[in-house]
Coordinates of C-alpha atoms in Angstrom, one line a residue:
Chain A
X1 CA 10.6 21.9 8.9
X2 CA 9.1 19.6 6.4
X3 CA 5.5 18.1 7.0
X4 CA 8.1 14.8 6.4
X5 CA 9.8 15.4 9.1
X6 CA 7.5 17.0 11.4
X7 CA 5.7 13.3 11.1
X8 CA 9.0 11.7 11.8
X9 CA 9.4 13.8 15.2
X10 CA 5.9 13.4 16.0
X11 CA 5.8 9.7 15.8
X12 CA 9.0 9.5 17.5
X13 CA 7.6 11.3 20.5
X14 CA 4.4 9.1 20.0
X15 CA 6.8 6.3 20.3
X16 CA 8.4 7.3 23.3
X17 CA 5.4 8.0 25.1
X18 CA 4.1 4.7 25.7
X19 CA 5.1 1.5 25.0
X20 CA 1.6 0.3 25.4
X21 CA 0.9 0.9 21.5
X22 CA 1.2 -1.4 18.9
X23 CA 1.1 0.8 15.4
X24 CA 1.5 4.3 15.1
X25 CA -0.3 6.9 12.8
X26 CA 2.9 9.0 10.7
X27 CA 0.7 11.9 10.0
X28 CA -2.8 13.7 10.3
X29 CA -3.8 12.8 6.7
X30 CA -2.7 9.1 7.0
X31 CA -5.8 7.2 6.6
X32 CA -3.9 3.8 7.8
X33 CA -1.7 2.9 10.7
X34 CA 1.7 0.6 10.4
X35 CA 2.4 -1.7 12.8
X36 CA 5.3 -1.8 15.6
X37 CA 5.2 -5.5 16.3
X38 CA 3.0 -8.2 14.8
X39 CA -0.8 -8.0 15.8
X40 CA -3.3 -11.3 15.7
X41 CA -7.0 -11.0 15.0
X42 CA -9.4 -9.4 17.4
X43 CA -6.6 -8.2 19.1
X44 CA -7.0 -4.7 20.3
X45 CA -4.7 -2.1 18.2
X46 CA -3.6 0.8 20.1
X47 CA -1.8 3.8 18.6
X48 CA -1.2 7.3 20.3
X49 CA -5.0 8.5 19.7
X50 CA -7.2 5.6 19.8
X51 CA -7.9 2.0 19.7
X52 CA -10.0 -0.5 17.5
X53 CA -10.0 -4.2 17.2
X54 CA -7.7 -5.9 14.7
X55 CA -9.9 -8.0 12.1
X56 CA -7.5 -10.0 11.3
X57 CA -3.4 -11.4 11.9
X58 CA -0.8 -8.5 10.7
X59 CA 2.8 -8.6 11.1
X60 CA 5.3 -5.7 11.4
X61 CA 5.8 -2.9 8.9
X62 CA 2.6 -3.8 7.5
X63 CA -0.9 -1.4 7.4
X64 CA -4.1 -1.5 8.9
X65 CA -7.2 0.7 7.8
X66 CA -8.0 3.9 9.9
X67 CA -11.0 4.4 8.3
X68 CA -13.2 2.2 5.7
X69 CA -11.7 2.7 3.0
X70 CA -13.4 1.8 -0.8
X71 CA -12.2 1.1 -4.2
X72 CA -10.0 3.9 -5.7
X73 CA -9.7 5.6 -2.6
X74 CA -5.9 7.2 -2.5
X75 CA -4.6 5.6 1.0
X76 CA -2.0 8.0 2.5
X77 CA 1.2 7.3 4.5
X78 CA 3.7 9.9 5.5
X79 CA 0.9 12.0 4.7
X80 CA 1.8 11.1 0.7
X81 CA -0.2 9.0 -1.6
X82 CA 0.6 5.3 -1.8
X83 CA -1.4 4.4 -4.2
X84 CA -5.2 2.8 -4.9
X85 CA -7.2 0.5 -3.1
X86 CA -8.5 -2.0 -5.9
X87 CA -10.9 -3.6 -3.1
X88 CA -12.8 -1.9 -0.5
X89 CA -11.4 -2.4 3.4
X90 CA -12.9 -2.4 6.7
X91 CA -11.4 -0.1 9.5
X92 CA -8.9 -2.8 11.3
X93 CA -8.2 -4.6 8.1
X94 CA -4.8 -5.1 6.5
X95 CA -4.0 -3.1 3.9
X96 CA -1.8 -4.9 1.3
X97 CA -1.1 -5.6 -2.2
X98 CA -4.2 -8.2 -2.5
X99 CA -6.2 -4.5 -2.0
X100 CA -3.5 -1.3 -2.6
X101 CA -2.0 -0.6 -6.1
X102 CA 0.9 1.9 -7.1
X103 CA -0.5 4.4 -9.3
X104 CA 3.3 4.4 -10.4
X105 CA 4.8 0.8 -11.2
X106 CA 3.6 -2.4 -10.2
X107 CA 5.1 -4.5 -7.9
X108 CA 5.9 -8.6 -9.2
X109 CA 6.7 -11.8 -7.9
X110 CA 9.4 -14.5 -7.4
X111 CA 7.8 -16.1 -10.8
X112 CA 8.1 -12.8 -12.2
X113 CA 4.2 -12.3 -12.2
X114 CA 3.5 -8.5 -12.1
X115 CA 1.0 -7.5 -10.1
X116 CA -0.4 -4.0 -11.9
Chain B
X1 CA 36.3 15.0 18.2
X2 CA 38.7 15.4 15.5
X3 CA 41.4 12.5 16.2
X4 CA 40.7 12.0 12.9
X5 CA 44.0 10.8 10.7
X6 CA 44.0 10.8 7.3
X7 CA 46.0 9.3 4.6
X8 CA 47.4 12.2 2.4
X9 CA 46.5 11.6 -1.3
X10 CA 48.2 13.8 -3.9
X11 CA 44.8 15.9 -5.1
X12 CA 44.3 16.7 -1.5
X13 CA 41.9 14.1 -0.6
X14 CA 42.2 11.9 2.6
X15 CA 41.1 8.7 2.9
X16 CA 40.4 6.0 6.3
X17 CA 41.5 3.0 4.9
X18 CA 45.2 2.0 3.3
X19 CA 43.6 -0.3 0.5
X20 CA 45.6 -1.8 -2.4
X21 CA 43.1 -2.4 -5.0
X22 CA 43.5 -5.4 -7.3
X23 CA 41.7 -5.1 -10.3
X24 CA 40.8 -7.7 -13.5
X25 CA 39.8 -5.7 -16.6
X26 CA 37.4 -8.3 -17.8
X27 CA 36.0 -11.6 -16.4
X28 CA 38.7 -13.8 -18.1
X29 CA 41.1 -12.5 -15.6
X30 CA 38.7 -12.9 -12.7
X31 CA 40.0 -15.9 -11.5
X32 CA 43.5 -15.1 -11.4
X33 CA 42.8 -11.9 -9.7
X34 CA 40.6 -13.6 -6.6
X35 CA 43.4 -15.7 -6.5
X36 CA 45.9 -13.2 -5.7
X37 CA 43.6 -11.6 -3.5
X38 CA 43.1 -14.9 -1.2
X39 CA 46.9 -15.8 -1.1
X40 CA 47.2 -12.1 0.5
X41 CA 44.8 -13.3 2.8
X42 CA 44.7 -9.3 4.3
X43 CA 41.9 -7.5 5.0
X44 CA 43.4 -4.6 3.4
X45 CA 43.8 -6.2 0.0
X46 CA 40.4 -6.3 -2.0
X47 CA 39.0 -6.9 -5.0
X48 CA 37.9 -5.0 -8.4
X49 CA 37.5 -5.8 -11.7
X50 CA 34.9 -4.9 -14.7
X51 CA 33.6 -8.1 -16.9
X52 CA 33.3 -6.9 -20.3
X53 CA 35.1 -6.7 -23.1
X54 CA 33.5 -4.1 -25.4
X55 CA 35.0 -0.3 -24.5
X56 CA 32.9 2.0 -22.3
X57 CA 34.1 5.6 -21.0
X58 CA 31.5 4.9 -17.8
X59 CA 33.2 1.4 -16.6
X60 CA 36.9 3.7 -17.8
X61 CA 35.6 6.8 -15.9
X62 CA 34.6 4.3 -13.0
X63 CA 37.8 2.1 -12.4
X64 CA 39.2 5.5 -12.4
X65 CA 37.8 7.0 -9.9
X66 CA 37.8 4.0 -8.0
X67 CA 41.7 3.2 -8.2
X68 CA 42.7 6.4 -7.2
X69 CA 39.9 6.8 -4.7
X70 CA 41.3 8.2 -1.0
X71 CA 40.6 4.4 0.5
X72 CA 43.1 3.2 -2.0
X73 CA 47.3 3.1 -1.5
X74 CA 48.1 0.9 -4.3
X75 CA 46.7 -0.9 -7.3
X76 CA 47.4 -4.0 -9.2
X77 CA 45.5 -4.2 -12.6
X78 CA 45.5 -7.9 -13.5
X79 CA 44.6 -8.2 -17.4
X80 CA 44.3 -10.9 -20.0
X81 CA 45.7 -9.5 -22.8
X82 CA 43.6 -9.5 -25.4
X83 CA 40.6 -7.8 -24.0
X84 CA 39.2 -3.5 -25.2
X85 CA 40.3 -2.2 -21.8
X86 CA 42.9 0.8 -22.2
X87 CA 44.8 -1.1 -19.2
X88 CA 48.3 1.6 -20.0
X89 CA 45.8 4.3 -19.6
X90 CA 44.2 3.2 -16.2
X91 CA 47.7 2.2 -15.0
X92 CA 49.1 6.1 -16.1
X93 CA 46.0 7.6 -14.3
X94 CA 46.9 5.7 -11.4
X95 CA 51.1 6.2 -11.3
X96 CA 49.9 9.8 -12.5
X97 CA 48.1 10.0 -9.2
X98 CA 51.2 9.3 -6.9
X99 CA 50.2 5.9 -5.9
X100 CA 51.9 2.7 -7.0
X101 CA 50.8 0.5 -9.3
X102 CA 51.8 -2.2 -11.5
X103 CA 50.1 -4.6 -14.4
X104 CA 50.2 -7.9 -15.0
X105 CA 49.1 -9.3 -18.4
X106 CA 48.1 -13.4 -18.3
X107 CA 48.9 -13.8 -21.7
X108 CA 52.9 -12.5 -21.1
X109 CA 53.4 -13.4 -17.6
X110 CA 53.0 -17.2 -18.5
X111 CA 49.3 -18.3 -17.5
X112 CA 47.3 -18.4 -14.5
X113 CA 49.7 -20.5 -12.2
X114 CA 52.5 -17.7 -13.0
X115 CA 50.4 -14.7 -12.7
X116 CA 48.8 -15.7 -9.6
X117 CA 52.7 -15.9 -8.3
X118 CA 53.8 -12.8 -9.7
X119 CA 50.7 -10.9 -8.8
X120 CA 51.2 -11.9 -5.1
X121 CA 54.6 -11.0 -4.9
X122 CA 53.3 -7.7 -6.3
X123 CA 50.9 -7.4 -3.9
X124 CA 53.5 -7.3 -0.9
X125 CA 55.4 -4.6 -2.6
X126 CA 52.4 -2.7 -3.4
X127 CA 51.5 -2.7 0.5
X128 CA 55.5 -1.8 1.3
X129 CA 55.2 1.0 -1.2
X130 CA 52.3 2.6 -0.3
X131 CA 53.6 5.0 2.7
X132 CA 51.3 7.8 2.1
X133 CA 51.5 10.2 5.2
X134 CA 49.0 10.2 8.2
X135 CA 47.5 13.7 8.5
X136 CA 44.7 15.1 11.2
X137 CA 41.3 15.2 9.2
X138 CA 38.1 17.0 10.0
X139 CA 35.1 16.2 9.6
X140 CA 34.1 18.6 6.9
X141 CA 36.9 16.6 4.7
X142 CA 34.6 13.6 5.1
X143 CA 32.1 12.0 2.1
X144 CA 29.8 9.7 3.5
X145 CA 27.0 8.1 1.1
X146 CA 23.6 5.9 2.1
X147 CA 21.7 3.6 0.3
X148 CA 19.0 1.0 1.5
X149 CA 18.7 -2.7 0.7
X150 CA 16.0 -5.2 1.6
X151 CA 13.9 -2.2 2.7
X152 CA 10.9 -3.3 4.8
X153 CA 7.3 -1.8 6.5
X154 CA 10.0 -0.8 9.4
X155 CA 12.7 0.8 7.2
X156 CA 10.7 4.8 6.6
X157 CA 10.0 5.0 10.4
X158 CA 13.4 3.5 12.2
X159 CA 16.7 3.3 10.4
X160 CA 16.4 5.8 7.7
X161 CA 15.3 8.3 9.1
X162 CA 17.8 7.8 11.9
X163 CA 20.5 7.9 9.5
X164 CA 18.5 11.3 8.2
X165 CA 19.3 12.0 11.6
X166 CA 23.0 11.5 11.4
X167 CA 23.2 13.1 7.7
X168 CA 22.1 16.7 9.2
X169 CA 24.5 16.1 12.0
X170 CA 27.5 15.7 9.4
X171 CA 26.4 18.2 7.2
X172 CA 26.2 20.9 9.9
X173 CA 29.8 20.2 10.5
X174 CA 30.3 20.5 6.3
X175 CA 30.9 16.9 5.4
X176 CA 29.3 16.1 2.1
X177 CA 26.8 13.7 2.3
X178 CA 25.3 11.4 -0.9
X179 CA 21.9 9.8 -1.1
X180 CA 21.0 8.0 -4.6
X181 CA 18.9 5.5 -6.6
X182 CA 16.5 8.0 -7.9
X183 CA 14.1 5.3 -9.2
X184 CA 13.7 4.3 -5.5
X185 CA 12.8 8.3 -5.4
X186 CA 9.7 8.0 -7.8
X187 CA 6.6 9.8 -6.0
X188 CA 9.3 12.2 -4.3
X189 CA 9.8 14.2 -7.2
X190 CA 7.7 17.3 -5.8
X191 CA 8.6 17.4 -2.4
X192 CA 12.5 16.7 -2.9
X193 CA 12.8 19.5 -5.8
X194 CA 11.5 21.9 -3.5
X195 CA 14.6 20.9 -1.7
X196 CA 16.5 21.9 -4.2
X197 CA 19.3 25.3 -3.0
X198 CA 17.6 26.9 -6.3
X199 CA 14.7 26.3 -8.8
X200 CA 16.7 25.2 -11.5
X201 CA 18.5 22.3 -9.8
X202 CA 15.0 21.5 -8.5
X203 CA 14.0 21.0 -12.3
X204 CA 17.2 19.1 -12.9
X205 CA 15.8 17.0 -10.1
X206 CA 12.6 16.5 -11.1
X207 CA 13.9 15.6 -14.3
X208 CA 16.2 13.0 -13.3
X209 CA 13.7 11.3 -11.4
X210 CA 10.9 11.1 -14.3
X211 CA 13.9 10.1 -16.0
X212 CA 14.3 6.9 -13.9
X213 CA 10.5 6.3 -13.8
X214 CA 10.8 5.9 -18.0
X215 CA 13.7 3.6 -17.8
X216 CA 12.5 1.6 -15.4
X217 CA 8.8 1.6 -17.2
X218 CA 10.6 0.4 -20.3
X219 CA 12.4 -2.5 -17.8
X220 CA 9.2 -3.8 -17.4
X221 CA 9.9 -3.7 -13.4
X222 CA 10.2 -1.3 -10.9
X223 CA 12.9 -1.3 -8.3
X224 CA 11.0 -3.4 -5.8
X225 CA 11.4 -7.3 -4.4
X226 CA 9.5 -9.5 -3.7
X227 CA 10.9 -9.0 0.1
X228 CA 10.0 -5.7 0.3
X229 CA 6.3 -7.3 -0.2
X230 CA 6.9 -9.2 2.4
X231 CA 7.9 -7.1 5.0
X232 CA 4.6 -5.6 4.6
X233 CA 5.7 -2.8 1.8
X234 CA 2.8 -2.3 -1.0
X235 CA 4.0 0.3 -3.6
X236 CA 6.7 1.5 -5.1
X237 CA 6.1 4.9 -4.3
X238 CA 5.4 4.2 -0.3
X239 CA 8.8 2.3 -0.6
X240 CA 10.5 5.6 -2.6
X241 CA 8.5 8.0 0.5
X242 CA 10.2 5.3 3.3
X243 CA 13.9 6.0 0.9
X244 CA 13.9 9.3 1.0
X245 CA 13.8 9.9 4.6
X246 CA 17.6 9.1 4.7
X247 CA 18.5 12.3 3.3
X248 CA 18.0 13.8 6.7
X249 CA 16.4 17.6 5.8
X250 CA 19.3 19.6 4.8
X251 CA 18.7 21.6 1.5
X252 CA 20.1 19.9 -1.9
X253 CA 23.1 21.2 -3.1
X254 CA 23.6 19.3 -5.8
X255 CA 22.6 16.6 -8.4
X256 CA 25.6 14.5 -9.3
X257 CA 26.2 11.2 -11.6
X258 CA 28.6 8.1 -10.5
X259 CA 32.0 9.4 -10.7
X260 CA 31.4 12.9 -9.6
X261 CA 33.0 14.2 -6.4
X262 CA 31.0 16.8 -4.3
X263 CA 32.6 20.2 -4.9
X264 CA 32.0 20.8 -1.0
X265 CA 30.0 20.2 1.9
X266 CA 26.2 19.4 1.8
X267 CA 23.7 16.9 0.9
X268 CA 23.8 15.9 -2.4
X269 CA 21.4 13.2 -4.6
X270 CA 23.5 10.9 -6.9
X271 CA 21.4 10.0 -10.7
X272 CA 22.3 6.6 -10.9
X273 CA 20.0 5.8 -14.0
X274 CA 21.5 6.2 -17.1
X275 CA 21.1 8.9 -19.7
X276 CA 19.9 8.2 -23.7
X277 CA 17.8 5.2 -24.5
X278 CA 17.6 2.1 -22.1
X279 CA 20.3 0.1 -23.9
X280 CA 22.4 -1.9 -21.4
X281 CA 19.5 -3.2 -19.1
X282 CA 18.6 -2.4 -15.2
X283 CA 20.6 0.7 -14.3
X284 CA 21.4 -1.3 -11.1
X285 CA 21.1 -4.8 -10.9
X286 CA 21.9 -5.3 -7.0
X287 CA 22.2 -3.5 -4.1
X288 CA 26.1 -3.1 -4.3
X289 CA 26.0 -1.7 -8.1
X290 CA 24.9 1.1 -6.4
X291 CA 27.6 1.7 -3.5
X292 CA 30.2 1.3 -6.0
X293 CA 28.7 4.4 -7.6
X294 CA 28.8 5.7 -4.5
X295 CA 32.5 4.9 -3.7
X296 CA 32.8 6.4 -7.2
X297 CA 32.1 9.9 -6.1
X298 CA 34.7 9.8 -3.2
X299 CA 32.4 8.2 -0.8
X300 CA 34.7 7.3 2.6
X301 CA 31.8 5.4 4.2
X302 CA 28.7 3.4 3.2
X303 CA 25.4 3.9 5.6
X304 CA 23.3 0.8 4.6
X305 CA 19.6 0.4 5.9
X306 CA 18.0 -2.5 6.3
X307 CA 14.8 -4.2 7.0
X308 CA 14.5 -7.4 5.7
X309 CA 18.5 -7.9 6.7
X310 CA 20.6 -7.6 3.8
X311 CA 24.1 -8.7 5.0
X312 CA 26.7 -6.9 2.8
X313 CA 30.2 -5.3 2.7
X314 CA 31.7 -3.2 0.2
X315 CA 35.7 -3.2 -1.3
X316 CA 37.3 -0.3 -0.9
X317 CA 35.1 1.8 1.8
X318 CA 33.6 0.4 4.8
X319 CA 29.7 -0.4 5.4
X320 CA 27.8 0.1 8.6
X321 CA 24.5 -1.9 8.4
X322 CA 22.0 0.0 10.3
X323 CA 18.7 -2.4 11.0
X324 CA 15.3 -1.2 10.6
X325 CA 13.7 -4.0 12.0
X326 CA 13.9 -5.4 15.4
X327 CA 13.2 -8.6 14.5
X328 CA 15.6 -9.4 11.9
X329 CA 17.8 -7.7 14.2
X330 CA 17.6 -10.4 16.4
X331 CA 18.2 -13.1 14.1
X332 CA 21.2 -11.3 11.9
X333 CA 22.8 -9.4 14.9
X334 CA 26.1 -10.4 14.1
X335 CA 26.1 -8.4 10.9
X336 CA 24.0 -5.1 12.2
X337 CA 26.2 -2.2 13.6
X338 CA 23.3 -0.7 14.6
X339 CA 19.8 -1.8 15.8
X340 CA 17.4 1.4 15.3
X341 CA 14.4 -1.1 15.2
X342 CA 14.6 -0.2 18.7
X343 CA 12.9 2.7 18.0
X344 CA 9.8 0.7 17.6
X345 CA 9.7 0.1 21.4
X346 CA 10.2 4.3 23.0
X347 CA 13.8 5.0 21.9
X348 CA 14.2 8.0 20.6
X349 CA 15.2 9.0 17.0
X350 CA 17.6 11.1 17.8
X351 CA 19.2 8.9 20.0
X352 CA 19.9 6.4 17.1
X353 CA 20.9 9.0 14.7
X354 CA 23.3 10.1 17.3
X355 CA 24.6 6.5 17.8
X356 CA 25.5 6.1 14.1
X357 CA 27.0 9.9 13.8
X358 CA 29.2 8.3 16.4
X359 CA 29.5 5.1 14.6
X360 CA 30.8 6.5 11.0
X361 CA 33.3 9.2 13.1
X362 CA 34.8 5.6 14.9
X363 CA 34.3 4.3 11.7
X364 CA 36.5 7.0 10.0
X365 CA 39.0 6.7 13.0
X366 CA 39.8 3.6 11.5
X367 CA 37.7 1.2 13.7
X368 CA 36.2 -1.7 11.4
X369 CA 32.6 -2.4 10.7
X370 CA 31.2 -5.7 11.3
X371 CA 30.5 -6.6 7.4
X372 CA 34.3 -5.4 7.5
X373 CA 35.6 -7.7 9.8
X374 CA 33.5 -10.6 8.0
X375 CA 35.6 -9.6 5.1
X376 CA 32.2 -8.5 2.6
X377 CA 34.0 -6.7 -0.3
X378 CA 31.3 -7.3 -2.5
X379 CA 31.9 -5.5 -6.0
X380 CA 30.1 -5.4 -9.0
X381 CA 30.1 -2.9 -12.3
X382 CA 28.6 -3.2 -15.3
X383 CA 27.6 -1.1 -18.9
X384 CA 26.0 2.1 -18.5
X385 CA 26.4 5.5 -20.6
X386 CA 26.1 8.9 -19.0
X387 CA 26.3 12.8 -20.5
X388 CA 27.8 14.9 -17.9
X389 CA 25.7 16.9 -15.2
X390 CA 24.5 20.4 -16.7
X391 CA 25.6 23.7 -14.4
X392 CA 22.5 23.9 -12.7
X393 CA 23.2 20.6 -11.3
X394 CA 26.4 22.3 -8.8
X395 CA 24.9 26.0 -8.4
X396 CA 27.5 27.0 -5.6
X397 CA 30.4 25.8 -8.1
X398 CA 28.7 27.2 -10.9
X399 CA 28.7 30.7 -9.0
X400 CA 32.6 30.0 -7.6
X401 CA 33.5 29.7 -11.2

């Protein structure tokens, strides 16, 4: 079995065990969380092995910090890189492209702006 | 569960639909060929058609494969006359292929009022002439492809891996199954050619996909929206790690390019970037460039994930949306066959990948998808060049031969 899909069954178990949590850690090395449903500040975050307050609004799909995280720090998910953090991040921050760049391809804009 | 019935195609292939494909041969013969199209006003009757008029084996190779695809009973080709198209030669591939077919040139038949006539009048013949015979099929004579569109922060942990799910169902039970857009696969490159049945399809693999991550660096973008941004997606490669999921974990059999039919059961990725030097821009504009690709290589049904909600249909084989996201699910529930952003709130995985195994066997058994029923035959086809796939690409054919 893959680590890939050893993270997909272990979330998916994680999943079913509780409907209590709100974002779910994919794998060991992940050093953020994605959310399951949209989180406000100061909100408490709860995934399979912990909890921490949320520092500020997130919505679904999107990342929150694990773990302070600083500039050029490789954030994981899946238990693959992602890319770079450009800013640093405190633990129950969102995790996003105003602080997380591809080390692949940039992403852009609807004005065609390229964020690199 | 093999009620399964096929139509019989002469090359051995079965398809699930009875489709009688009308098809322009460049965009001055667009008009006339929707218009035949909407006087058929049939579900059954869809559209084709390649804009340009410069020659190009791919777009050749292409309408091809897609007019004697097993979905398809009948073809009109609807030309304007004056355009590079070999129209005799697409219509001889098709007659050659035991189906009927018939072409209608604008310029001869006496303008657009005419051919729209004519061509309808053909249609209706077309549909009592194609009587190809209802076999049983099995599930092992099944091609099934996936792609995703208007992926989201949901899409990698709900729908696409359910569908991953649903691939290593079909593929146990030897249906070929087709998973693509390699630059949506850039930062899987390692991990997927260690996939690969031996070590030199994983190089072709790894090739192809550093292949795609040139092109698309000479595009200037990569393949990512705006939307995807949105839906809380930050890179290009955690999109491409969310992508890959759908391929289930089977082995790779096989690398193929658009046009290519699997030579047998298993999972197998499509290279849908073009080879040689960028020269005919984005090797897929849209989301539906790359299911006719799919449809291309024999594809019978389209499994199409979805986070931020994209709302397509496809001509010739059916699409079953599978939503990632529970939210957009609840807005857009009219066009989602399956809701596996339920997965988000304790339903199992499996449970969802079972539901859409079930869902593309229906499917096969001739039920219609939503986006089918809605009558989404979105098409689109456009330049590319390709060489042909080396023999480590198909190492079990390679050792057949």
């Amino acid at each position: 079995m893959s680590a890939l899909t050893q993270a997909k069954d272990d979330e998916s178990r994680a999943m079913a065990d509780s409907t209590q949590i709100n974002c779910v850690h994919l794998h060991d090395a992940d050093n953020i969380l994605v959310c399951t449903r949209h989180i406000r500040s100061g909100e408490t975050i709860r995934y399979l092995a912990g909890s921490m307050a949320a520092l500020e609004d997130v919505s679904i799909g999107h990342k929150i910090a694990l773990a302070d995280l600083g500039t050029g720090d490789k954030v994981y998910r899946y238990g693959a890189p992602i890319g770079s953090m450009t800013q640093p991040v405190s633990r129950g921050g969102h995790v996003h492209i105003h602080n997380l760049k591809s080390d692949y391809i940039g992403i852009h804009d609807r004005q065609g702006k390229k964020n690199s | 569960m093999s009620d399964l019935q096929g139509y019989l195609r002469s090359d051995g292939r079965k398809g699930i639909r009875n489709v009688i494909a009308v098809a322009y041969l460049v965009e001055c013969a667009h008009h006339v060929a929707r218009k035949i199209v909407t006087a058929s006003d049939d579900l059954d009757v869809h559209l084709i058609g390649f804009p340009g008029c410069y020659p190009n084996e791919y777009s050749f190779r292409m309408m091809k494969a897609l007019c004697t695809h097993p979905n398809v009973g009948g073809v009109l080709l609807v030309s304007l006359g004056c355009e590079s198209f070999d129209r005799d030669g697409l219509l001889e591939a098709v007659r050659e292929s035991g189906r009927p077919a018939e072409l209608l040139v604008i310029q001869e038949a006496g303008g657009t009022r005419s051919t729209i006539q004519k061509g309808t009048d053909a249609v209706a013949l077309l549909k009592q002439e194609s009587t190809a015979k209802t076999v049983p099929m099995r599930i092992d004579e099944l091609v099934v492809g996936t792609i995703c569109g208007g992926s989201d922060g949901t899409s990698g942990i709900t729908a696409n891996p359910a569908v991953g799910k649903c691939f290593d169902r079909l593929i146990e039970n030897d249906a070929s199954c087709l998973f693509e857009e390699t630059g949506e696969l850039i930062g899987c490159e390692t991990i997927m050619s260690e996939r690969a049945i031996t070590p030199e399809l994983g190089a072709e693999i790894r090739s192809a996909v550093e292949k795609a991550e040139r092109y698309y660096r000479i595009m200037g973008f990569g393949s990512f929206a705006p939307g995807n941004a949105d839906g809380g997606l930050t890179t290009l490669e955690e999109k491409s790690m969310g992508a890959y999921s759908k391929s289930g974990s089977s082995p790779i059999s096989g690398l193929l390019k658009p046009g290519d039919v699997p030579p047998g059961g298993g999972l197998y990725l499509l290279d849908v970037v073009p080879d040689g030097e960028p020269r005919f821009g984005f090797p897929n504009i849209s989301d539906n460039a790359e299911i006719v690709e799919l449809i291309a290589c024999g594809c019978h049904i389209i499994l199409f994930t979805t986070g931020r909600g994209s709302v397509v249909g496809s001509a010739i084989s059916p699409v079953i949306k599978v939503c990632a996201n529970p939210d957009t699910y609840e807005r857009l529930s009219e066009d989602m066959d399956v809701n596996a952003g339920r997965i988000l709130s304790g339903t199992p995985l499996e449970e969802v990948g079972d539901e859409i195994y079930q869902l593309t066997l229906e499917c096969a058994a001739g039920q219609r998808t939503l986006s089918e029923e809605l009558g989404h035959q979105e098409f689109i086809l456009t330049y590319k060049s390709f060489e042909p796939i080396g023999p480590a690409c198909l190492p079990a054919a390679a050792m057949a031969r």
